[in-house]
Short mmCIF file of C-alpha atoms in Angstrom, two decimals:
data_model
loop_
_atom_site.label_atom_id
_atom_site.label_comp_id
_atom_site.label_asym_id
_atom_site.label_seq_id
_atom_site.Cartn_x
_atom_site.Cartn_y
_atom_site.Cartn_z
CA UNK A 592 -5.25 22.36 41.07
CA UNK A 593 -6.23 18.92 39.88
CA UNK A 594 -6.10 16.29 42.64
CA UNK A 595 -3.20 13.85 42.51
CA UNK A 596 -2.71 10.27 43.60
CA UNK A 597 -1.03 11.66 46.70
CA UNK A 598 -4.19 13.58 47.60
CA UNK A 599 -6.29 10.42 47.21
CA UNK A 600 -3.92 8.45 49.46
CA UNK A 601 -4.11 11.15 52.14
CA UNK A 602 -7.92 11.41 51.87
CA UNK A 603 -8.34 7.63 52.18
CA UNK A 604 -5.64 7.22 54.83
CA UNK A 605 -3.72 4.62 52.80
CA UNK A 606 -0.41 4.38 50.96
CA UNK A 607 0.15 5.54 47.35
CA UNK A 608 0.83 1.91 46.44
CA UNK A 609 -2.64 0.91 47.66
CA UNK A 610 -4.28 3.65 45.57
CA UNK A 611 -2.31 2.46 42.54
CA UNK A 612 -3.51 -1.11 43.07
CA UNK A 613 -7.12 0.08 43.20
CA UNK A 614 -6.72 2.12 40.00
CA UNK A 615 -5.17 -0.80 38.14
CA UNK A 616 -7.40 -3.41 39.80
CA UNK A 617 -4.40 -5.41 40.99
CA UNK A 618 -3.16 -6.80 44.30
CA UNK A 619 -5.04 -8.21 47.29
CA UNK A 620 -6.75 -6.05 49.93
CA UNK A 621 -9.91 -5.89 51.99
CA UNK A 622 -13.05 -4.97 50.05
CA UNK A 623 -13.63 -2.21 52.59
CA UNK A 624 -10.21 -0.70 51.80
CA UNK A 625 -10.86 -0.82 48.05
CA UNK A 626 -14.27 0.87 48.49
CA UNK A 627 -12.74 3.49 50.79
CA UNK A 628 -10.18 4.43 48.11
CA UNK A 629 -12.87 4.57 45.39
CA UNK A 630 -15.03 6.84 47.55
CA UNK A 631 -12.05 9.14 48.17
CA UNK A 632 -11.46 9.33 44.40
CA UNK A 633 -15.11 10.29 43.88
CA UNK A 634 -15.04 12.93 46.62
CA UNK A 635 -11.94 14.53 45.09
CA UNK A 636 -13.13 14.01 41.50
CA UNK A 637 -9.81 12.31 40.79
CA UNK A 638 -9.22 11.02 37.23
CA UNK A 639 -6.34 8.54 36.77
CA UNK A 640 -3.79 9.59 34.17
CA UNK A 641 -4.12 7.83 30.82
CA UNK A 642 -0.40 8.31 30.32
CA UNK A 643 0.28 6.46 33.54
CA UNK A 644 -1.95 3.63 32.35
CA UNK A 645 0.00 3.48 29.09
CA UNK A 646 3.29 3.22 30.96
CA UNK A 647 1.97 0.23 32.91
CA UNK A 648 1.02 -1.47 29.64
CA UNK A 649 -2.75 -0.97 30.03
CA UNK A 650 -3.05 1.41 27.08
CA UNK A 651 -4.76 4.78 26.85
CA UNK A 652 -7.92 3.50 25.13
CA UNK A 653 -7.44 6.07 22.36
CA UNK A 654 -7.06 5.79 18.60
CA UNK A 655 -5.27 8.22 16.31
CA UNK A 656 -7.12 9.05 13.08
CA UNK A 657 -5.29 10.87 10.28
CA UNK A 658 -7.45 12.15 7.40
CA UNK A 659 -6.50 14.41 4.47
CA UNK A 660 -9.21 17.04 5.01
CA UNK A 661 -12.08 16.94 7.51
CA UNK A 662 -13.94 19.60 5.49
CA UNK A 663 -14.44 16.98 2.78
CA UNK A 664 -17.87 15.48 3.64
CA UNK A 665 -16.62 11.99 2.87
CA UNK A 666 -14.02 12.17 5.62
CA UNK A 667 -16.29 14.00 8.07
CA UNK A 668 -18.97 11.33 7.63
CA UNK A 669 -16.34 8.60 7.94
CA UNK A 670 -14.83 10.20 11.06
CA UNK A 671 -18.24 10.34 12.73
CA UNK A 672 -18.82 6.65 12.03
CA UNK A 673 -15.37 5.80 13.40
CA UNK A 674 -15.95 7.88 16.53
CA UNK A 675 -19.33 6.24 17.19
CA UNK A 676 -17.96 2.72 16.70
CA UNK A 677 -14.93 3.45 18.88
CA UNK A 678 -17.17 4.84 21.62
CA UNK A 679 -19.24 1.64 21.55
CA UNK A 680 -15.99 -0.27 22.07
CA UNK A 681 -14.85 1.90 24.98
CA UNK A 682 -12.31 3.85 22.94
CA UNK A 683 -11.81 7.55 22.17
CA UNK A 684 -10.53 9.06 18.91
CA UNK A 685 -8.05 11.88 18.33
CA UNK A 686 -8.36 13.14 14.76
CA UNK A 687 -5.94 15.26 12.72
CA UNK A 688 -6.33 16.76 9.22
CA UNK A 689 -3.04 16.51 7.35
CA UNK A 690 -3.98 18.30 4.09
CA UNK A 691 -1.66 15.60 2.70
CA UNK A 692 1.18 17.94 3.65
CA UNK A 693 4.35 15.93 4.50
CA UNK A 694 5.29 18.32 7.32
CA UNK A 695 1.84 18.04 8.90
CA UNK A 696 1.84 14.26 8.50
CA UNK A 697 5.15 14.01 10.38
CA UNK A 698 4.08 16.52 13.03
CA UNK A 699 0.75 14.83 13.79
CA UNK A 700 2.24 11.35 13.75
CA UNK A 701 4.78 12.39 16.37
CA UNK A 702 2.10 14.21 18.39
CA UNK A 703 -0.14 11.15 18.51
CA UNK A 704 2.81 8.96 19.50
CA UNK A 705 3.51 11.31 22.39
CA UNK A 706 -0.15 10.97 23.35
CA UNK A 707 0.48 7.22 23.57
CA UNK A 708 -2.46 6.30 21.32
CA UNK A 709 -3.02 2.55 21.18
CA UNK A 710 -3.26 2.40 17.39
CA UNK A 711 -3.43 4.43 14.17
CA UNK A 712 -6.06 4.62 11.45
CA UNK A 713 -4.43 6.35 8.47
CA UNK A 714 -6.51 7.72 5.58
CA UNK A 715 -3.84 10.21 4.46
CA UNK A 716 -1.56 9.23 1.57
CA UNK A 717 1.81 9.85 3.34
CA UNK A 718 4.45 10.68 0.75
CA UNK A 719 7.14 9.62 3.23
CA UNK A 720 6.29 5.96 3.79
CA UNK A 721 9.26 5.63 6.18
CA UNK A 722 7.15 7.40 8.81
CA UNK A 723 4.59 4.60 8.68
CA UNK A 724 7.29 1.94 8.51
CA UNK A 725 8.63 3.47 11.73
CA UNK A 726 5.32 2.68 13.47
CA UNK A 727 5.62 -0.93 12.33
CA UNK A 728 9.14 -1.19 13.73
CA UNK A 729 7.79 0.04 17.06
CA UNK A 730 5.01 -2.59 16.81
CA UNK A 731 2.33 0.09 17.02
CA UNK A 732 -0.94 -1.19 15.44
CA UNK A 733 -1.68 0.50 12.12
CA UNK A 734 -4.55 0.11 9.63
CA UNK A 735 -4.84 1.99 6.33
CA UNK A 736 -8.24 3.42 5.37
CA UNK A 737 -9.13 4.22 1.73
CA UNK A 738 -5.45 3.57 0.98
CA UNK A 739 -3.80 0.31 0.00
CA UNK A 740 -0.01 0.07 -0.07
CA UNK A 741 1.34 -3.43 -0.59
CA UNK A 742 4.84 -2.29 0.32
CA UNK A 743 3.78 -1.49 3.89
CA UNK A 744 2.38 -4.96 4.67
CA UNK A 745 -0.42 -3.61 6.86
CA UNK A 746 -4.15 -4.29 6.95
CA UNK A 747 -6.17 -1.99 4.70
CA UNK A 748 -9.87 -1.16 4.47
CA UNK A 749 -11.02 0.40 1.23
CA UNK A 750 -13.54 0.28 -1.59
CA UNK A 751 -12.82 -1.37 -4.95
CA UNK A 752 -11.73 1.85 -6.65
CA UNK A 753 -10.96 0.13 -9.95
CA UNK A 754 -14.48 -1.27 -10.14
CA UNK A 755 -15.97 2.10 -9.16
CA UNK A 756 -14.04 3.91 -11.91
CA UNK A 757 -15.01 1.23 -14.42
CA UNK A 758 -18.72 1.37 -13.57
CA UNK A 759 -18.88 5.18 -13.60
CA UNK A 760 -17.24 5.33 -17.04
CA UNK A 761 -19.24 2.41 -18.44
CA UNK A 762 -22.46 4.16 -17.38
CA UNK A 763 -21.48 7.21 -19.44
CA UNK A 764 -20.36 5.15 -22.43
CA UNK A 765 -23.60 3.15 -22.39
CA UNK A 766 -25.47 6.47 -22.40
CA UNK A 767 -23.78 7.29 -25.71
CA UNK A 768 -20.89 9.48 -24.55
CA UNK A 769 -17.62 9.06 -26.40
CA UNK A 770 -15.70 12.12 -25.22
CA UNK A 771 -15.41 11.59 -21.45
CA UNK A 772 -13.02 13.46 -19.18
CA UNK A 773 -11.89 12.38 -15.71
CA UNK A 774 -10.80 14.65 -12.86
CA UNK A 775 -8.71 12.74 -10.33
CA UNK A 776 -6.64 13.39 -7.22
CA UNK A 777 -3.00 12.47 -6.75
CA UNK A 778 -3.79 9.51 -4.51
CA UNK A 779 -3.65 5.72 -4.84
CA UNK A 780 -7.45 5.53 -4.76
CA UNK A 781 -7.76 7.91 -7.72
CA UNK A 782 -5.05 6.05 -9.62
CA UNK A 783 -7.15 2.91 -9.42
CA UNK A 784 -10.23 4.85 -10.56
CA UNK A 785 -8.25 6.06 -13.57
CA UNK A 786 -7.34 2.42 -14.35
CA UNK A 787 -11.05 1.60 -14.26
CA UNK A 788 -11.79 4.56 -16.52
CA UNK A 789 -9.18 3.31 -19.01
CA UNK A 790 -10.44 -0.28 -18.88
CA UNK A 791 -14.02 0.80 -19.63
CA UNK A 792 -12.79 2.64 -22.73
CA UNK A 793 -10.73 -0.33 -23.88
CA UNK A 794 -13.58 -2.80 -23.36
CA UNK A 795 -15.87 -0.69 -25.52
CA UNK A 796 -13.22 -0.25 -28.21
CA UNK A 797 -12.76 3.46 -27.52
CA UNK A 798 -9.55 5.48 -27.54
CA UNK A 799 -8.76 7.02 -24.14
CA UNK A 800 -7.31 10.49 -24.79
CA UNK A 801 -4.61 11.56 -22.31
CA UNK A 802 -5.84 15.15 -22.78
CA UNK A 803 -9.04 14.14 -20.99
CA UNK A 804 -7.24 13.12 -17.78
CA UNK A 805 -7.01 15.97 -15.28
CA UNK A 806 -5.45 15.91 -11.81
CA UNK A 807 -6.14 18.27 -8.93
CA UNK A 808 -6.91 18.30 -5.21
CA UNK A 809 -10.38 17.84 -3.76
CA UNK A 810 -12.29 21.12 -3.61
CA UNK A 811 -15.28 22.79 -5.24
CA UNK A 812 -13.05 25.58 -6.54
CA UNK A 813 -10.72 23.12 -8.26
CA UNK A 814 -13.67 21.40 -9.89
CA UNK A 815 -14.71 24.73 -11.38
CA UNK A 816 -11.18 25.47 -12.58
CA UNK A 817 -10.82 22.10 -14.29
CA UNK A 818 -14.08 22.65 -16.17
CA UNK A 819 -12.92 26.09 -17.32
CA UNK A 820 -9.77 24.49 -18.73
CA UNK A 821 -11.82 21.84 -20.52
CA UNK A 822 -14.16 24.24 -22.30
CA UNK A 823 -11.18 26.05 -23.79
CA UNK A 824 -10.29 22.88 -25.69
CA UNK A 825 -11.31 22.42 -29.31
CA UNK A 826 -13.11 19.15 -28.56
CA UNK A 827 -15.09 19.79 -25.36
CA UNK A 828 -16.10 16.62 -23.42
CA UNK A 829 -19.80 15.77 -23.20
CA UNK A 830 -19.33 13.99 -19.87
CA UNK A 831 -17.08 14.19 -16.83
CA UNK A 832 -16.25 11.57 -14.20
CA UNK A 833 -15.09 13.40 -11.06
CA UNK A 834 -13.23 11.18 -8.58
CA UNK A 835 -15.06 12.64 -5.58
CA UNK A 836 -18.28 14.50 -4.89
CA UNK A 837 -16.56 17.78 -3.92
CA UNK A 838 -14.97 18.08 -7.36
CA UNK A 839 -18.24 17.03 -9.01
CA UNK A 840 -20.13 19.79 -7.18
CA UNK A 841 -17.53 22.27 -8.44
CA UNK A 842 -18.11 21.07 -12.00
CA UNK A 843 -21.89 21.49 -11.61
CA UNK A 844 -21.47 25.02 -10.26
CA UNK A 845 -18.91 25.84 -12.94
CA UNK A 846 -21.25 24.60 -15.66
CA UNK A 847 -24.01 26.89 -14.41
CA UNK A 848 -21.64 29.88 -14.42
CA UNK A 849 -20.59 29.05 -18.01
CA UNK A 850 -24.17 28.71 -19.20
CA UNK A 851 -24.00 24.93 -19.68
CA UNK A 852 -27.04 22.85 -18.79
CA UNK A 853 -26.60 19.69 -16.69
CA UNK A 854 -27.23 17.04 -17.95
CA UNK A 855 -28.37 18.29 -21.38
CA UNK A 856 -25.00 19.84 -22.30
CA UNK A 857 -22.80 18.01 -19.81
CA UNK A 858 -23.27 14.75 -17.90
CA UNK A 859 -21.46 14.42 -14.55
CA UNK A 860 -20.67 11.47 -12.30
CA UNK A 861 -19.13 11.85 -8.84
CA UNK A 862 -17.65 9.41 -6.33
CA UNK A 863 -18.42 8.84 -2.60
CA UNK A 864 -22.19 9.50 -2.34
CA UNK A 865 -21.83 11.99 0.51
CA UNK A 866 -24.69 14.16 1.72
CA UNK A 867 -23.70 16.70 -0.95
CA UNK A 868 -24.88 14.34 -3.70
CA UNK A 869 -28.55 14.89 -2.84
CA UNK A 870 -28.32 18.65 -2.30
CA UNK A 871 -27.45 19.61 -5.87
CA UNK A 872 -29.95 20.54 -8.59
CA UNK A 873 -30.17 18.16 -10.30
CA UNK A 874 -29.11 15.52 -7.76
CA UNK A 875 -25.70 13.99 -8.46
CA UNK A 876 -25.16 10.62 -10.10
CA UNK A 877 -22.31 9.14 -8.10
CA UNK A 878 -20.48 5.99 -7.04
CA UNK A 879 -21.37 5.18 -3.43
CA UNK A 880 -18.80 4.05 -0.91
CA UNK A 881 -20.33 2.12 2.04
CA UNK A 882 -19.08 4.67 4.58
CA UNK A 883 -20.77 3.17 7.65
CA UNK A 884 -19.61 -0.36 6.92
CA UNK A 885 -16.05 0.78 6.16
CA UNK A 886 -15.86 2.93 9.31
CA UNK A 887 -17.16 0.14 11.53
CA UNK A 888 -14.80 -2.39 9.98
CA UNK A 889 -11.66 -0.27 10.34
CA UNK A 890 -12.37 0.26 14.07
CA UNK A 891 -13.05 -3.44 14.63
CA UNK A 892 -9.81 -4.36 12.85
CA UNK A 893 -7.60 -1.87 14.68
CA UNK A 894 -8.99 -2.99 18.05
CA UNK A 895 -8.27 -6.61 17.12
CA UNK A 896 -4.70 -5.64 16.22
CA UNK A 897 -4.28 -3.79 19.52
CA UNK A 898 -5.35 -6.91 21.40
CA UNK A 899 -3.35 -9.29 19.20
CA UNK A 900 -0.32 -7.53 17.72
CA UNK A 901 0.82 -10.57 15.75
CA UNK A 902 -2.53 -10.82 13.98
CA UNK A 903 -2.27 -11.59 10.27
CA UNK A 904 -2.69 -8.74 7.79
CA UNK A 905 -5.63 -8.59 5.41
CA UNK A 906 -6.95 -6.52 2.54
CA UNK A 907 -10.61 -5.67 3.14
CA UNK A 908 -12.26 -4.53 -0.08
CA UNK A 909 -15.85 -3.25 -0.19
CA UNK A 910 -17.97 -3.11 -3.32
CA UNK A 911 -18.94 0.33 -4.70
CA UNK A 912 -22.46 1.00 -6.02
CA UNK A 913 -23.41 3.32 -8.85
CA UNK A 914 -26.30 5.57 -7.83
CA UNK A 915 -27.96 7.08 -10.92
CA UNK A 916 -29.63 10.44 -10.34
CA UNK A 917 -30.20 13.54 -12.43
CA UNK A 918 -26.76 14.68 -13.62
CA UNK A 919 -26.41 12.07 -16.37
CA UNK A 920 -28.47 11.48 -19.50
CA UNK A 921 -28.28 9.61 -22.79
CA UNK A 922 -27.17 11.37 -25.97
CA UNK A 923 -27.58 10.49 -29.63
#
């Protein structure tokens, strides 16, 4: 059995109250008594309960991180950055993949509340915004990551998705493409990338066909399926802007299976610049999100909000960067 505070008190020959004061570094006592209690804790390998610390208002020194899908390299790379930054700050991270499933979002939110996490970093879209509003009512610190919802009035850390969508599409238009499809997710970030895609068309005096706008969820398989649907059209696109690298990889693989050459027959641009972008043949042209900077910032902000719960809210927006590699080319 794990040792308890009662065992420590007996081992040190003091009261439970004295042990509690040592754990919480409160109260007055002889230095020799304090050292005696600490030595007893070491001998018994006693670990104070984080839950007990939370109940005394000291916090559990843990953060809850909710991501849509940890198998997506973007979120796995982001989670690692967040974990490293939190560790540097003396915090631990509990991460949950929601699959953007409303039932899972509710379940994990309640689980993390029971764990008494000190604050939430939410990268999942949350269809039921009342769940997040409930955290605000309880004054639990909350920061949105890759999501920006004005209605929630919380701090958000994201990339300029509109600018990223605009630059990806403008790159293809400048290369001579006029029939450009976009494959997006059903998320606020993708909606802004679609706006950028539309704006690039409008600025260049091009008609943006609604038939060229596809929506799916992030996976290689879905990227393949979207491409198969496109090639069945009478007017097949010469270029595709995929709103994340996973979908873009699916399009590249699908093109190979269909006998299409990339970029000669089909130019492709992704979004995120994950490790996958450099593993494809040819390497993927993509819009880079500054993952390390975003991960570090979101941890710094949530810790500030934990320390100062009345801290003003802000919208932190990072600049995307187009990285041109081998999956795009100019056409006549």
